[in-house]
PDB file of C-alpha atoms in Angstrom:
ATOM      1  CA  MET I   1      37.710  -3.361  12.881  1.00 58.00           C
ATOM      2  CA  ARG I   2      35.324  -5.975  13.740  1.00 65.00           C
ATOM      3  CA  ALA I   3      35.076  -4.842  17.628  1.00 61.00           C
ATOM      4  CA  PRO I   4      33.776  -1.397  16.791  1.00 61.00           C
ATOM      5  CA  LEU I   5      31.181  -2.963  14.290  1.00 54.00           C
ATOM      6  CA  CYS I   6      29.893  -5.553  16.829  1.00 50.00           C
ATOM      7  CA  LEU I   7      29.932  -2.777  19.408  1.00 53.00           C
ATOM      8  CA  LEU I   8      27.724  -0.304  16.893  1.00 54.00           C
ATOM      9  CA  LEU I   9      25.362  -3.216  16.442  1.00 54.00           C
ATOM     10  CA  LEU I  10      24.992  -3.634  19.961  1.00 57.00           C
ATOM     11  CA  VAL I  11      24.305  -0.213  21.023  1.00 55.00           C
ATOM     12  CA  ALA I  12      21.638   0.010  18.195  1.00 59.00           C
ATOM     13  CA  HIS I  13      20.054  -3.199  19.027  1.00 56.00           C
ATOM     14  CA  ALA I  14      19.698  -1.771  22.742  1.00 56.00           C
ATOM     15  CA  VAL I  15      18.315   1.770  21.441  1.00 50.00           C
ATOM     16  CA  ASP I  16      15.669  -0.424  19.478  1.00 57.00           C
ATOM     17  CA  MET I  17      14.868  -2.678  22.400  1.00 49.00           C
ATOM     18  CA  LEU I  18      14.754   0.507  24.775  1.00 45.00           C
ATOM     19  CA  ALA I  19      12.211   2.147  22.017  1.00 46.00           C
ATOM     20  CA  LEU I  20      10.070  -0.846  21.883  1.00 42.00           C
ATOM     21  CA  ASN I  21       9.801  -1.570  25.599  1.00 43.00           C
ATOM     22  CA  ARG I  22       8.677   2.727  25.927  1.00 38.00           C
ATOM     23  CA  ARG I  23       5.944   2.382  23.512  1.00 36.00           C
ATOM     24  CA  LYS I  24       4.672  -1.009  25.008  1.00 36.00           C
ATOM     25  CA  LYS I  25       4.898   0.860  28.678  1.00 33.00           C
ATOM     26  CA  GLN I  26       2.594   3.759  27.133  1.00 34.00           C
ATOM     27  CA  VAL I  27      -0.152   1.610  25.375  1.00 35.00           C
ATOM     28  CA  GLY I  28      -0.122  -0.502  28.561  1.00 37.00           C
ATOM     29  CA  THR I  29      -0.900   2.434  30.685  1.00 37.00           C
ATOM     30  CA  GLY I  30      -3.623   3.698  28.333  1.00 42.00           C
ATOM     31  CA  LEU I  31      -5.224   0.399  28.018  1.00 40.00           C
ATOM     32  CA  GLY I  32      -5.374  -0.197  31.833  1.00 45.00           C
ATOM     33  CA  GLY I  33      -2.410  -2.512  31.277  1.00 48.00           C
ATOM     34  CA  ASN I  34      -4.639  -5.235  29.527  1.00 68.00           C
ATOM     35  CA  CYS I  35      -6.717  -6.384  26.595  1.00 85.00           C
ATOM     36  CA  THR I  36      -9.376  -7.635  28.794  1.00 87.00           C
ATOM     37  CA  GLY I  37     -12.691  -8.876  26.939  1.00 91.00           C
ATOM     38  CA  CYS I  38     -10.825  -8.370  23.333  1.00 92.00           C
ATOM     39  CA  ILE I  39     -10.730 -11.072  20.497  1.00 92.00           C
ATOM     40  CA  ILE I  40      -8.052  -9.255  18.763  1.00 92.00           C
ATOM     41  CA  CYS I  41      -5.378  -6.958  20.812  1.00 92.00           C
ATOM     42  CA  SER I  42      -2.385  -5.370  19.594  1.00 88.00           C
ATOM     43  CA  GLU I  43       0.181  -3.603  21.395  1.00 85.00           C
ATOM     44  CA  GLU I  44       0.209  -0.475  19.128  1.00 86.00           C
ATOM     45  CA  ASN I  45      -3.731   0.096  19.062  1.00 88.00           C
ATOM     46  CA  GLY I  46      -5.468  -2.263  21.866  1.00 92.00           C
ATOM     47  CA  CYS I  47      -8.335  -3.852  21.432  1.00 92.00           C
ATOM     48  CA  SER I  48      -9.852  -3.899  17.693  1.00 90.00           C
ATOM     49  CA  THR I  49     -12.574  -6.710  18.452  1.00 92.00           C
ATOM     50  CA  CYS I  50     -14.222  -7.252  21.656  1.00 94.00           C
ATOM     51  CA  GLN I  51     -16.135 -10.461  23.136  1.00 93.00           C
ATOM     52  CA  GLN I  52     -19.801 -10.564  21.701  1.00 90.00           C
ATOM     53  CA  ARG I  53     -21.629  -8.393  24.313  1.00 92.00           C
ATOM     54  CA  LEU I  54     -18.838  -5.897  25.264  1.00 95.00           C
ATOM     55  CA  PHE I  55     -18.756  -2.091  23.381  1.00 96.00           C
ATOM     56  CA  LEU I  56     -15.497  -1.399  21.870  1.00 95.00           C
ATOM     57  CA  PHE I  57     -14.572   2.158  22.901  1.00 95.00           C
ATOM     58  CA  ILE I  58     -12.052   3.967  21.118  1.00 93.00           C
ATOM     59  CA  ARG I  59     -10.066   6.887  22.827  1.00 90.00           C
ATOM     60  CA  ARG I  60      -8.249   9.091  20.088  1.00 88.00           C
ATOM     61  CA  GLU I  61      -5.059  10.717  21.445  1.00 87.00           C
ATOM     62  CA  GLY I  62      -3.775  13.117  18.545  1.00 89.00           C
ATOM     63  CA  ILE I  63      -3.348  10.654  15.520  1.00 89.00           C
ATOM     64  CA  ARG I  64      -3.091   8.124  17.462  1.00 88.00           C
ATOM     65  CA  GLN I  65      -5.908   5.771  18.592  1.00 90.00           C
ATOM     66  CA  TYR I  66      -6.770   2.975  21.465  1.00 91.00           C
ATOM     67  CA  GLY I  67      -9.183   0.872  21.775  1.00 93.00           C
ATOM     68  CA  LYS I  68     -11.139  -0.843  24.913  1.00 94.00           C
ATOM     69  CA  CYS I  69     -13.480  -3.461  25.520  1.00 95.00           C
ATOM     70  CA  LEU I  70     -16.131  -2.034  28.251  1.00 95.00           C
ATOM     71  CA  HIS I  71     -19.450  -3.167  29.654  1.00 95.00           C
ATOM     72  CA  ASP I  72     -21.009   0.408  29.374  1.00 94.00           C
ATOM     73  CA  CYS I  73     -19.696   3.107  27.218  1.00 94.00           C
ATOM     74  CA  PRO I  74     -18.117   6.206  29.450  1.00 93.00           C
ATOM     75  CA  PRO I  75     -19.939   9.524  29.933  1.00 91.00           C
ATOM     76  CA  GLY I  76     -20.373  11.681  26.885  1.00 93.00           C
ATOM     77  CA  TYR I  77     -20.868   8.452  24.756  1.00 95.00           C
ATOM     78  CA  PHE I  78     -23.603   6.037  23.925  1.00 95.00           C
ATOM     79  CA  GLY I  79     -23.761   2.380  23.020  1.00 95.00           C
ATOM     80  CA  ILE I  80     -24.785   0.944  19.371  1.00 94.00           C
ATOM     81  CA  ARG I  81     -25.352  -2.495  19.349  1.00 92.00           C
ATOM     82  CA  GLY I  82     -24.452  -4.184  15.566  1.00 90.00           C
ATOM     83  CA  GLN I  83     -24.251  -7.452  14.066  1.00 87.00           C
ATOM     84  CA  GLU I  84     -20.532  -7.713  13.927  1.00 86.00           C
ATOM     85  CA  VAL I  85     -19.642  -4.882  16.595  1.00 89.00           C
ATOM     86  CA  ASN I  86     -20.855  -3.230  19.577  1.00 94.00           C
ATOM     87  CA  ARG I  87     -19.507   0.566  19.640  1.00 95.00           C
ATOM     88  CA  CYS I  88     -19.400   3.435  21.934  1.00 96.00           C
ATOM     89  CA  LYS I  89     -20.619   6.779  19.824  1.00 95.00           C
ATOM     90  CA  LYS I  90     -19.877  10.253  21.131  1.00 94.00           C
ATOM     91  CA  CYS I  91     -22.678  12.164  22.170  1.00 95.00           C
ATOM     92  CA  GLY I  92     -23.737  15.401  20.350  1.00 93.00           C
ATOM     93  CA  ALA I  93     -21.780  18.599  20.855  1.00 93.00           C
ATOM     94  CA  THR I  94     -24.412  20.267  23.502  1.00 94.00           C
ATOM     95  CA  CYS I  95     -24.663  16.751  25.222  1.00 94.00           C
ATOM     96  CA  GLU I  96     -23.284  15.437  28.363  1.00 94.00           C
ATOM     97  CA  SER I  97     -24.864  12.215  28.825  1.00 94.00           C
ATOM     98  CA  CYS I  98     -27.219  10.907  25.806  1.00 95.00           C
ATOM     99  CA  PHE I  99     -29.367   7.795  25.286  1.00 91.00           C
ATOM    100  CA  SER I 100     -28.733   7.840  21.189  1.00 92.00           C
ATOM    101  CA  GLN I 101     -27.525  10.425  18.822  1.00 90.00           C
ATOM    102  CA  ASP I 102     -30.356  12.554  18.860  1.00 89.00           C
ATOM    103  CA  PHE I 103     -31.844  12.208  22.633  1.00 95.00           C
ATOM    104  CA  CYS I 104     -30.093  13.801  25.298  1.00 95.00           C
ATOM    105  CA  ILE I 105     -30.490  12.912  29.030  1.00 94.00           C
ATOM    106  CA  ARG I 106     -28.407  15.679  30.392  1.00 94.00           C
ATOM    107  CA  CYS I 107     -26.735  18.802  28.826  1.00 94.00           C
ATOM    108  CA  LYS I 108     -23.556  20.598  28.998  1.00 93.00           C
ATOM    109  CA  ARG I 109     -23.290  23.981  30.996  1.00 91.00           C
ATOM    110  CA  ARG I 110     -25.092  26.947  29.150  1.00 92.00           C
ATOM    111  CA  PHE I 111     -27.606  24.564  28.124  1.00 95.00           C
ATOM    112  CA  TYR I 112     -31.214  23.459  29.162  1.00 96.00           C
ATOM    113  CA  LEU I 113     -32.313  19.784  28.345  1.00 96.00           C
ATOM    114  CA  TYR I 114     -36.183  20.124  26.659  1.00 96.00           C
ATOM    115  CA  LYS I 115     -37.925  16.888  25.245  1.00 95.00           C
ATOM    116  CA  GLY I 116     -34.451  15.014  24.877  1.00 95.00           C
ATOM    117  CA  LYS I 117     -32.768  18.173  23.072  1.00 96.00           C
ATOM    118  CA  CYS I 118     -29.997  20.562  24.454  1.00 96.00           C
ATOM    119  CA  LEU I 119     -30.903  24.243  23.724  1.00 96.00           C
ATOM    120  CA  PRO I 120     -29.103  27.720  24.843  1.00 96.00           C
ATOM    121  CA  THR I 121     -32.727  28.886  25.965  1.00 95.00           C
ATOM    122  CA  CYS I 122     -35.703  27.403  26.929  1.00 95.00           C
ATOM    123  CA  PRO I 123     -38.743  27.663  24.552  1.00 95.00           C
ATOM    124  CA  PRO I 124     -41.901  30.021  25.229  1.00 94.00           C
ATOM    125  CA  GLY I 125     -44.217  28.532  27.577  1.00 93.00           C
ATOM    126  CA  THR I 126     -41.452  26.936  29.687  1.00 94.00           C
ATOM    127  CA  LEU I 127     -39.366  27.792  32.701  1.00 93.00           C
ATOM    128  CA  ALA I 128     -35.831  27.136  33.108  1.00 92.00           C
ATOM    129  CA  HIS I 129     -34.556  25.369  36.248  1.00 90.00           C
ATOM    130  CA  GLN I 130     -31.280  26.541  36.935  1.00 86.00           C
ATOM    131  CA  ASN I 131     -30.733  23.437  39.368  1.00 88.00           C
ATOM    132  CA  THR I 132     -31.572  20.666  37.163  1.00 90.00           C
ATOM    133  CA  ARG I 133     -30.948  22.648  33.694  1.00 92.00           C
ATOM    134  CA  GLU I 134     -34.233  21.813  32.339  1.00 95.00           C
ATOM    135  CA  CYS I 135     -36.986  23.435  30.492  1.00 95.00           C
ATOM    136  CA  GLN I 136     -40.501  22.673  32.462  1.00 92.00           C
ATOM    137  CA  GLU I 137     -43.902  23.739  31.350  1.00 89.00           C
ATOM    138  CA  ARG I 138     -45.566  26.388  32.630  1.00 84.00           C
ATOM    139  CA  SER I 139     -48.681  25.413  34.668  1.00 74.00           C
ATOM    140  CA  SER I 140     -51.955  26.938  33.395  1.00 63.00           C
ATOM    141  CA  ASP I 141     -51.853  29.475  36.164  1.00 55.00           C
ATOM    142  CA  GLN I 142     -48.533  30.863  35.191  1.00 52.00           C
ATOM    143  CA  LYS I 143     -49.292  31.084  31.827  1.00 50.00           C
ATOM    144  CA  LYS I 144     -52.609  33.464  32.533  1.00 52.00           C
ATOM    145  CA  GLY I 145     -51.016  35.165  35.482  1.00 50.00           C
ATOM    146  CA  ARG I 146     -53.664  34.354  37.971  1.00 48.00           C
ATOM    147  CA  LYS I 147     -52.620  35.747  41.193  1.00 52.00           C
ATOM    148  CA  ASP I 148     -55.267  33.189  42.970  1.00 51.00           C
ATOM    149  CA  ARG I 149     -53.392  29.679  42.790  1.00 54.00           C
ATOM    150  CA  ARG I 150     -55.973  27.800  44.767  1.00 56.00           C
ATOM    151  CA  PRO I 151     -57.737  24.827  42.527  1.00 61.00           C
ATOM    152  CA  ARG I 152     -60.550  25.802  40.243  1.00 61.00           C
ATOM    153  CA  LYS I 153     -63.229  24.216  41.833  1.00 59.00           C
ATOM    154  CA  ASP I 154     -62.320  25.849  44.782  1.00 55.00           C
ATOM    155  CA  ARG I 155     -62.591  29.324  43.094  1.00 54.00           C
ATOM    156  CA  LYS I 156     -66.203  28.458  41.234  1.00 57.00           C
ATOM    157  CA  LEU I 157     -67.437  27.397  44.884  1.00 52.00           C
ATOM    158  CA  ASP I 158     -66.550  30.876  46.271  1.00 51.00           C
ATOM    159  CA  ARG I 159     -67.926  32.905  43.307  1.00 54.00           C
ATOM    160  CA  ARG I 160     -71.420  30.702  43.863  1.00 53.00           C
ATOM    161  CA  LEU I 161     -71.372  31.592  47.599  1.00 51.00           C
ATOM    162  CA  ASP I 162     -70.077  35.066  47.029  1.00 51.00           C
ATOM    163  CA  VAL I 163     -67.231  34.286  49.280  1.00 47.00           C
ATOM    164  CA  ARG I 164     -63.706  36.187  48.596  1.00 50.00           C
ATOM    165  CA  PRO I 165     -60.109  34.726  49.781  1.00 52.00           C
ATOM    166  CA  ARG I 166     -58.987  37.057  52.849  1.00 52.00           C
ATOM    167  CA  GLN I 167     -55.716  38.847  52.072  1.00 52.00           C
ATOM    168  CA  PRO I 168     -53.147  38.539  54.798  1.00 55.00           C
ATOM    169  CA  GLY I 169     -53.146  41.442  57.403  1.00 54.00           C
ATOM    170  CA  LEU I 170     -56.879  42.494  56.628  1.00 49.00           C
ATOM    171  CA  GLN I 171     -59.661  42.229  59.098  1.00 52.00           C
ATOM    172  CA  PRO I 172     -62.733  40.763  58.580  1.00 48.00           C
TER     173      PRO I 172
END
């Protein structure tokens, strides 16, 4: 009777150790294998308190969360410095990169950057640049629909001298 009971306890202990070892590996992989820059670190959740100048970045996976101490927040997050803890906070839903919660630097696809905001379309009086995904103010010539794009002072001088610009393909 003692032998089977001892064997059962030995197997139960081995199964417990195996499960604990698997958890350690998962957390170690998620955190890069260490708690660099942490003041308080646990096997289960990684860092919960960082050294003074580092940011605490909390990555969520389902209901689990893992903390990591970083010098800079990753893309899609911005840093907030506090008295007790510096944290990485997620940018707004339309921002790819931001300076703060209210000021975007780069927008996600299908949005255009205008004065720190990500908009689905550029406001009136601006042009959308597809390459940069930014809205830029139209120049006064573009707003008024002028065809003669020379500086205003040159056009005034031509009017005083009654000189008209040549059109390509026409002989004088």
